[in-house]
Tab-separated table of C-alpha atoms in Angstrom:
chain	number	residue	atom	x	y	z
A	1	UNK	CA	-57.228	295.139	-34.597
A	2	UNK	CA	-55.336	298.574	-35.812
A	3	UNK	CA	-53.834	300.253	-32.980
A	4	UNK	CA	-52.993	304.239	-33.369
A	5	UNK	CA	-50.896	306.381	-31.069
A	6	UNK	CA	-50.863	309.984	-31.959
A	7	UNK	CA	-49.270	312.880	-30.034
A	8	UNK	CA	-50.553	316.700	-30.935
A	9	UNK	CA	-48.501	319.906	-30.151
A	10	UNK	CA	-50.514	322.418	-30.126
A	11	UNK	CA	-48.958	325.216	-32.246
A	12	UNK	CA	-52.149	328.048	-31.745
A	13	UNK	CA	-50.370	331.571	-31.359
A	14	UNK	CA	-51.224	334.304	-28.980
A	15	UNK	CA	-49.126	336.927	-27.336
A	16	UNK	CA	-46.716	335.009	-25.251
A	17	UNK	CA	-48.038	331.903	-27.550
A	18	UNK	CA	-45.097	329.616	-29.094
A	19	UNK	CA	-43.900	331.810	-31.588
A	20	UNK	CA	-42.618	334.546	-28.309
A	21	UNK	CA	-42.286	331.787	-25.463
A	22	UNK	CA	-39.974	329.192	-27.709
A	23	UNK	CA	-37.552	331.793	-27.949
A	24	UNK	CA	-36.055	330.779	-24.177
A	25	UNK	CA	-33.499	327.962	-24.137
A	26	UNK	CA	-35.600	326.645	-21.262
A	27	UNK	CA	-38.627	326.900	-22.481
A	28	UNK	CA	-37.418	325.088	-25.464
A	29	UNK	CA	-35.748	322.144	-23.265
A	30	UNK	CA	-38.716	321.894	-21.523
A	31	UNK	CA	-41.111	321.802	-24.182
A	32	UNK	CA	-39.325	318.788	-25.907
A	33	UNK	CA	-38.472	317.169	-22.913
A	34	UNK	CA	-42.633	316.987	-22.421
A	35	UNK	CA	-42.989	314.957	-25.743
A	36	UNK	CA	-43.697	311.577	-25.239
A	37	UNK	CA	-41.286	309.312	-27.613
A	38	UNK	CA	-42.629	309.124	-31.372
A	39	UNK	CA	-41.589	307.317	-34.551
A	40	UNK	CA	-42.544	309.929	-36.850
A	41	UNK	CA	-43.547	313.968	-36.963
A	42	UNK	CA	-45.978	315.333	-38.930
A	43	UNK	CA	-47.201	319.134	-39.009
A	44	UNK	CA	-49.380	321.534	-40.897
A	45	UNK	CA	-48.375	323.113	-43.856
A	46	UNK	CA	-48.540	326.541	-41.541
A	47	UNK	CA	-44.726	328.611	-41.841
A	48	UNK	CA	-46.012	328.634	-37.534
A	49	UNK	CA	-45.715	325.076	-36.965
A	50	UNK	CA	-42.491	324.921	-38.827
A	51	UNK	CA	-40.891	327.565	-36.882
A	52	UNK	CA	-42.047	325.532	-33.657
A	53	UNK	CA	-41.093	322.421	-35.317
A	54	UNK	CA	-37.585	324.410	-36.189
A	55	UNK	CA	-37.043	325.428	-32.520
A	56	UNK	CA	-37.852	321.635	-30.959
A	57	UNK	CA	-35.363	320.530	-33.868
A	58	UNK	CA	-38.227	318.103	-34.682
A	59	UNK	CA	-37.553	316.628	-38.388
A	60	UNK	CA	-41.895	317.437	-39.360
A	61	UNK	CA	-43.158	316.128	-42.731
A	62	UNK	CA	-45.861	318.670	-43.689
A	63	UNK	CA	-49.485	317.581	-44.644
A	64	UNK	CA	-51.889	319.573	-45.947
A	65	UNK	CA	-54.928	317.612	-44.016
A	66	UNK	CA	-53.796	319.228	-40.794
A	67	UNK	CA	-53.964	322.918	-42.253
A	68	UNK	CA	-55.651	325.265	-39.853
A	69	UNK	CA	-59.557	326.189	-40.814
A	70	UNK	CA	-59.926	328.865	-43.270
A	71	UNK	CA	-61.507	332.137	-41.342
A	72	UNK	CA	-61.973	333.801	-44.916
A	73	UNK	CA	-62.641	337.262	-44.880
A	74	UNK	CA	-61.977	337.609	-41.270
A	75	UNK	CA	-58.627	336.426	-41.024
A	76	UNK	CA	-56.812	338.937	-39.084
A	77	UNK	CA	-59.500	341.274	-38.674
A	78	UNK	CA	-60.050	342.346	-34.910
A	79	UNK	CA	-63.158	340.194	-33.631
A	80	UNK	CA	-64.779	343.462	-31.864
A	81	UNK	CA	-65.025	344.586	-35.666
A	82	UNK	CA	-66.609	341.656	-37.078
A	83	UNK	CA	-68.863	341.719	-33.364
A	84	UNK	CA	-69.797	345.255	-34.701
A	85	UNK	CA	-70.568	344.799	-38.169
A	86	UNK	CA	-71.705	340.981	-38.555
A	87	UNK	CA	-73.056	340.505	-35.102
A	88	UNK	CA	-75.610	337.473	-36.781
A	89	UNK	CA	-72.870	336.068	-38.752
A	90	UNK	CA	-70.171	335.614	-35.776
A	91	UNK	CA	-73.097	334.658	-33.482
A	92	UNK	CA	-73.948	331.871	-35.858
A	93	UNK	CA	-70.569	330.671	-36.542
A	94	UNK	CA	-69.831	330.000	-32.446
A	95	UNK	CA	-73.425	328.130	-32.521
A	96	UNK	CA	-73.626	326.448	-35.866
A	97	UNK	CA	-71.288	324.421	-36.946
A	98	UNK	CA	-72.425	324.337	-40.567
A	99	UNK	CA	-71.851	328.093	-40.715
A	100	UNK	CA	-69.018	330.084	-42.389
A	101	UNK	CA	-70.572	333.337	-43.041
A	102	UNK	CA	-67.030	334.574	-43.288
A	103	UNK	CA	-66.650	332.716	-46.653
A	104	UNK	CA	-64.198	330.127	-45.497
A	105	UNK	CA	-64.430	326.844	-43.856
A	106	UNK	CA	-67.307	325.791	-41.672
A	107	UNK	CA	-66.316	324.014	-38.172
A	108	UNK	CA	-68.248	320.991	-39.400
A	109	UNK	CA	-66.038	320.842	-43.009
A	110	UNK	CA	-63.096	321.025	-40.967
A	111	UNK	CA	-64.149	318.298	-38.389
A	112	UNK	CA	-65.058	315.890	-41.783
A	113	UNK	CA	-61.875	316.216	-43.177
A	114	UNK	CA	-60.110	315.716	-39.658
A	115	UNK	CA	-61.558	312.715	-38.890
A	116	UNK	CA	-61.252	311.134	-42.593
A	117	UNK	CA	-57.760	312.152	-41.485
A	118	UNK	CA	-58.017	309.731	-38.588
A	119	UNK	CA	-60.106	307.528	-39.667
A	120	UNK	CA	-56.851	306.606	-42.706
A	121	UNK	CA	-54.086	306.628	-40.306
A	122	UNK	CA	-52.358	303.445	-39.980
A	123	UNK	CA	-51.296	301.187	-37.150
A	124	UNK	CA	-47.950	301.104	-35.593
A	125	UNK	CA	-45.121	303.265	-34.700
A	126	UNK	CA	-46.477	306.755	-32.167
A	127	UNK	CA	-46.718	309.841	-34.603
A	128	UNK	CA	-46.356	313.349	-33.174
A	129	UNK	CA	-48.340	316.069	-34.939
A	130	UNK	CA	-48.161	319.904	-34.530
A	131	UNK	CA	-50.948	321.632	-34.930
A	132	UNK	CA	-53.386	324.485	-34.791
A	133	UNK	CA	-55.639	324.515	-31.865
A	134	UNK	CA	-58.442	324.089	-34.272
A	135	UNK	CA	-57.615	321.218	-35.709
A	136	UNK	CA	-56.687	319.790	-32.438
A	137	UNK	CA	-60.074	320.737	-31.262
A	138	UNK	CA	-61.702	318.702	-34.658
A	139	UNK	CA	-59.974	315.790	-33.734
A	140	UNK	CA	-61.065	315.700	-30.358
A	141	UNK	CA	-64.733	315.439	-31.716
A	142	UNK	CA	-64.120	312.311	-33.692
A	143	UNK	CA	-61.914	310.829	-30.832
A	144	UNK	CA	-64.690	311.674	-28.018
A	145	UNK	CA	-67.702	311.286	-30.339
A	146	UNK	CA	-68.942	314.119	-29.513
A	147	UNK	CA	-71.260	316.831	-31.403
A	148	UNK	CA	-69.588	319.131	-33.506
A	149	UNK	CA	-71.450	322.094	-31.796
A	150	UNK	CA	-69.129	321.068	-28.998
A	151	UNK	CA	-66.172	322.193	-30.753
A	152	UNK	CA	-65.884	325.733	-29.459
A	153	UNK	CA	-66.075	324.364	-25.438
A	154	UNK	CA	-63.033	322.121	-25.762
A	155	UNK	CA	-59.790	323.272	-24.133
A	156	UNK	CA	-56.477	323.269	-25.638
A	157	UNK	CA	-54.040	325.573	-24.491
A	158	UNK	CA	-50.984	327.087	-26.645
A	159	UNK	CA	-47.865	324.189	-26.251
A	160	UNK	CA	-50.161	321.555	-24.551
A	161	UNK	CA	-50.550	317.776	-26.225
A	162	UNK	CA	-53.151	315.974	-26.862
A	163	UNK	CA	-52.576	312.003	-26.942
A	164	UNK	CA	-55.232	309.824	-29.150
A	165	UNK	CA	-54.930	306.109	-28.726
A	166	UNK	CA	-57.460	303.950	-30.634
A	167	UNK	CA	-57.502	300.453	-29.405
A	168	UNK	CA	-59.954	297.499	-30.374
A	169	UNK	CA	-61.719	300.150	-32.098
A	170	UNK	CA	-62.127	303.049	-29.545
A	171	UNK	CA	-60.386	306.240	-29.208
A	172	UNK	CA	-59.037	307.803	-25.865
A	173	UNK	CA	-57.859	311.220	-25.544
A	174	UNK	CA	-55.512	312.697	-22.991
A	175	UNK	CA	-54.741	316.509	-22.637
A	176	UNK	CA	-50.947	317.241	-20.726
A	177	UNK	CA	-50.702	321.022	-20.230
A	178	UNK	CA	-48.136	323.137	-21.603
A	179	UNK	CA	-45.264	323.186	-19.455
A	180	UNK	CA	-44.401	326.999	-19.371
A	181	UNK	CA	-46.506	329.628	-18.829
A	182	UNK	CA	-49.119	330.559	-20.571
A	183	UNK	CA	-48.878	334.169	-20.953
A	184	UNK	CA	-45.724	336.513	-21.090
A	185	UNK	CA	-45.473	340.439	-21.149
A	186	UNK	CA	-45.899	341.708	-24.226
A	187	UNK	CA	-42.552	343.228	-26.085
A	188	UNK	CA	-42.439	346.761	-27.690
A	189	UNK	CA	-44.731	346.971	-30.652
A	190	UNK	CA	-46.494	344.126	-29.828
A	191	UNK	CA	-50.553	344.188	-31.173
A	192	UNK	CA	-52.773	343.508	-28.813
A	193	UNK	CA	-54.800	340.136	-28.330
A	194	UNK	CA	-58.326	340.431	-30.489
A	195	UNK	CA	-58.167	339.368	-34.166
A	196	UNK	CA	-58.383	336.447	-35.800
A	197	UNK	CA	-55.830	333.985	-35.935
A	198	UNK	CA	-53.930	335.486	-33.233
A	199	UNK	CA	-57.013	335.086	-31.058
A	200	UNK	CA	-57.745	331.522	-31.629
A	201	UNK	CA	-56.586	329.930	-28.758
A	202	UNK	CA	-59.009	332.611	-26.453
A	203	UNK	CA	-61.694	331.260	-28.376
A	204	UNK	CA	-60.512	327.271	-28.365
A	205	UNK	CA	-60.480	328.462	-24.159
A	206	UNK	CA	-63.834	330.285	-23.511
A	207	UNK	CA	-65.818	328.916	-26.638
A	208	UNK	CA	-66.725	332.411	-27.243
A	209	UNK	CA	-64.532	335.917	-28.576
């Protein structure tokens, strides 16, 4: 029987999110010193997760599987904007996860292609994978086998990890929080939290913009 051991850094930005808070020496020390041991690092194709992959000085082989979903036409456009003018269409894509009325991927396309993702990876040595908080979030569907509609309520904070064991043909799933804060001041000419990407993670949290 196959047994897989998979580590997930989540790599979600938000102000104060990885990009700012990996900055600090001792942030940085312990962030890495919070990884469990791993054979092998894999991370999205995202220039994000290799910067955080750069600043842990963890050698990451990307793969395109784990790219973040595609928000379309709303990608960095301030969700009180798309609240105003597509009300319907951003109430339907928090409640159905078939929908992508923003012309990218729907939550259920990107949980398929996560757990195919899963479903192919072999036996053996612990892999460590950095990641957007959405894909994180997909994966935690297959590994709980849980509805997809679920996807929005599940909690993964910026720099926490996610550990997926599947053993005699079961998954488990263990969340260890980030170990720094999860919010810092903002810096001079900073934008303010409320468009999508940067806002992922608030809506990974509360399952709702």
């Amino acid at each position: 029987m196959v047994t897989v051991r998979l580590t997930m850094l989540c790599a979600t930005a938000t102000p104060g999110g990885p990009d700012r808070v990996l900055e600090n020496e001792s942030v940085v020390t312990a962030v890495r010193a919070a990884l469990p041991p791993y054979a092998r690092a894999l991370r999205a194709p995202s220039a994000r997760c290799a910067r955080i992959a750069g600043a842990l000085a963890v050698e990451a082989t990307p793969e395109e599987t784990l790219r973040d979903l595609d928000y379309g036409a709303w990608h960095g456009r301030p969700l009180r904007d798309i609240a105003a003018k597509d009300p319907h269409g951003l109430s339907a894509w928090l409640t159905d996860p078939e929908a992508a009325p923003h012309g990218g991927e729907s939550v259920a396309r990107l949980c398929d292609r996560t757990a195919a993702w899963l479903t192919a990876l072999p036996g053996g040595p612990v892999l460590l994978a950095i990641a957007e908080a959405a894909v994180i979030r997909a994966a935690l569907v297959h590994a709980l086998a849980v509805p997809a509609r679920a996807f929005w309520q599940l909690r993964v904070p910026s720099l926490s990890t996610v550990t997926l064991t599947l053993r005699e043909g079961h998954w488990t799933a263990r969340l260890t929080p980030p170990p720094v804060p999860r919010r810092l001041p903002p810096t001079a000419g900073e934008s303010a939290p409320g468009t999508l990407p940067a806002v992922r993670e608030r809506l990974c949290l509360a399952g709702r913009p």
